[in-house]
Amino acid sequence: QVRLAESGGGSVHTGGSLRLSCVASGLADNSACMGWFRQAPGKGREGIAAITPGGTIQYYADSVKGRFAVSRDNTKNVGYLQMNRLQPDDTAMYYCAATVCRDWQKDTLLRATTYTDWGQGTQVTVSS
């Protein structure tokens, strides 16, 4: 059984940084893509970053490109989302997700329906 647990959320001011972590258990070695999503109140779930099993390919939504960086440490089964230059529009619940993946297309990996396993989310609040 796959379990994902996010941590690292919190409250920061505009321009601040946070690093989210996603600890995974039960994933098949080197076969799972990981994605990061966020959902603000009253809005749909937005795919913002994704990384392939070996970490060689990363994708970003335009809304975060250049500010966020996704990475993973497969030796520790942890994924990371480094978020810099945070803005109030980044306020949302952030989720990590994982799935065994064969299609590494950007549109596929930034789509919520691609993923089979989800964490419980961690709240990020950015105030001006």
Tab-separated table of C-alpha atoms in Angstrom:
chain	number	residue	atom	x	y	z
A	1	GLN	CA	0.000	0.000	0.000
A	2	VAL	CA	1.380	3.384	-1.044
A	3	ARG	CA	1.388	6.149	1.520
A	4	LEU	CA	2.437	9.732	0.950
A	5	ALA	CA	2.889	12.345	3.651
A	6	GLU	CA	3.601	16.014	2.974
A	7	SER	CA	5.214	18.423	5.383
A	8	GLY	CA	6.839	21.835	5.331
A	9	GLY	CA	3.878	24.083	4.758
A	10	GLY	CA	3.354	27.241	6.746
A	11	SER	CA	2.810	30.978	6.621
A	12	VAL	CA	5.265	33.375	4.986
A	13	HIS	CA	5.272	36.908	3.631
A	14	THR	CA	5.508	37.819	-0.018
A	15	GLY	CA	8.937	36.965	-1.354
A	16	GLY	CA	9.570	34.263	1.199
A	17	SER	CA	10.501	30.634	0.636
A	18	LEU	CA	9.341	27.243	1.807
A	19	ARG	CA	10.426	23.696	1.052
A	20	LEU	CA	7.804	21.009	1.024
A	21	SER	CA	8.695	17.360	1.561
A	22	CYS	CA	6.769	14.269	0.562
A	23	VAL	CA	7.760	11.049	2.286
A	24	ALA	CA	6.680	8.000	0.328
A	25	SER	CA	6.318	4.388	1.381
A	26	GLY	CA	5.238	1.397	-0.632
A	27	LEU	CA	6.316	2.793	-3.991
A	28	ALA	CA	7.820	0.424	-6.530
A	29	ASP	CA	11.500	1.267	-6.838
A	30	ASN	CA	12.372	3.609	-9.696
A	31	SER	CA	9.019	3.367	-11.448
A	32	ALA	CA	6.897	6.101	-9.923
A	33	CYS	CA	6.495	9.624	-11.168
A	34	MET	CA	5.753	12.224	-8.533
A	35	GLY	CA	3.641	15.299	-8.977
A	36	TRP	CA	2.835	18.343	-6.920
A	37	PHE	CA	-0.573	19.938	-7.013
A	38	ARG	CA	-2.301	22.759	-5.236
A	39	GLN	CA	-5.856	23.767	-4.601
A	40	ALA	CA	-6.995	27.173	-3.445
A	41	PRO	CA	-10.456	27.705	-1.927
A	42	GLY	CA	-13.114	27.711	-4.628
A	43	LYS	CA	-10.695	26.625	-7.350
A	44	GLY	CA	-9.811	23.380	-9.051
A	45	ARG	CA	-6.713	21.302	-8.378
A	46	GLU	CA	-3.759	22.688	-10.334
A	47	GLY	CA	-0.767	20.621	-11.383
A	48	ILE	CA	2.327	22.705	-10.731
A	49	ALA	CA	5.340	20.378	-10.895
A	50	ALA	CA	6.243	16.817	-11.733
A	51	ILE	CA	9.355	14.669	-11.814
A	52	THR	CA	10.120	11.384	-13.518
A	53	PRO	CA	11.237	8.268	-11.599
A	54	GLY	CA	14.974	8.860	-11.916
A	55	GLY	CA	14.640	12.596	-11.443
A	56	THR	CA	16.069	13.406	-14.845
A	57	ILE	CA	13.039	15.269	-16.177
A	58	GLN	CA	11.045	17.965	-14.390
A	59	TYR	CA	7.989	19.844	-15.579
A	60	TYR	CA	6.443	23.037	-14.267
A	61	ALA	CA	3.268	24.973	-14.766
A	62	ASP	CA	3.797	28.454	-16.157
A	63	SER	CA	2.501	29.916	-12.901
A	64	VAL	CA	5.508	28.612	-10.941
A	65	LYS	CA	8.240	28.186	-13.538
A	66	GLY	CA	11.428	29.922	-12.477
A	67	ARG	CA	10.319	30.135	-8.837
A	68	PHE	CA	9.704	26.514	-7.818
A	69	ALA	CA	12.001	23.518	-8.131
A	70	VAL	CA	11.039	19.867	-7.819
A	71	SER	CA	13.505	17.158	-6.840
A	72	ARG	CA	13.618	13.738	-5.253
A	73	ASP	CA	15.957	11.529	-3.265
A	74	ASN	CA	15.150	7.932	-4.141
A	75	THR	CA	17.566	6.630	-1.513
A	76	LYS	CA	15.304	8.183	1.120
A	77	ASN	CA	12.003	7.885	-0.757
A	78	VAL	CA	11.398	11.603	-0.408
A	79	GLY	CA	10.263	14.205	-2.903
A	80	TYR	CA	10.792	17.924	-2.480
A	81	LEU	CA	9.253	21.119	-3.758
A	82	GLN	CA	11.398	24.185	-3.171
A	83	MET	CA	9.252	27.307	-3.435
A	84	ASN	CA	10.910	30.694	-3.765
A	85	ARG	CA	9.597	34.232	-4.285
A	86	LEU	CA	6.224	33.214	-2.948
A	87	GLN	CA	3.262	35.418	-3.702
A	88	PRO	CA	-0.240	35.677	-2.207
A	89	ASP	CA	-1.616	33.841	-5.278
A	90	ASP	CA	0.430	30.824	-4.177
A	91	THR	CA	-1.772	30.414	-1.099
A	92	ALA	CA	-3.351	26.964	-1.298
A	93	MET	CA	-3.342	23.438	0.028
A	94	TYR	CA	-0.424	21.612	-1.558
A	95	TYR	CA	-0.504	17.901	-2.340
A	96	CYS	CA	2.041	15.411	-3.562
A	97	ALA	CA	0.961	12.491	-5.684
A	98	ALA	CA	2.585	9.422	-7.175
A	99	THR	CA	1.874	6.810	-9.781
A	100	VAL	CA	3.647	4.169	-11.801
A	101	CYS	CA	4.194	6.025	-15.040
A	102	ARG	CA	5.044	5.099	-18.603
A	103	ASP	CA	3.908	8.287	-20.317
A	104	TRP	CA	6.314	11.075	-19.462
A	105	GLN	CA	4.575	13.806	-21.428
A	106	LYS	CA	4.238	17.116	-19.601
A	107	ASP	CA	0.462	17.301	-20.020
A	108	THR	CA	0.114	13.807	-18.588
A	109	LEU	CA	2.295	14.386	-15.548
A	110	LEU	CA	0.638	17.690	-14.660
A	111	ARG	CA	-2.835	16.160	-14.804
A	112	ALA	CA	-4.412	15.119	-11.505
A	113	THR	CA	-6.243	12.140	-12.986
A	114	THR	CA	-2.888	10.568	-13.927
A	115	TYR	CA	-2.051	9.861	-10.298
A	116	THR	CA	-3.256	6.961	-8.209
A	117	ASP	CA	-1.914	7.886	-4.792
A	118	TRP	CA	-2.168	11.142	-2.873
A	119	GLY	CA	-0.986	12.669	0.349
A	120	GLN	CA	-3.214	14.507	2.782
A	121	GLY	CA	-1.901	17.947	1.870
A	122	THR	CA	-0.056	20.737	3.622
A	123	GLN	CA	-1.257	24.336	3.804
A	124	VAL	CA	0.789	27.205	2.396
A	125	THR	CA	-0.303	30.752	3.186
A	126	VAL	CA	1.422	33.802	1.734
A	127	SER	CA	0.522	37.214	3.074
A	128	SER	CA	1.378	40.563	1.555
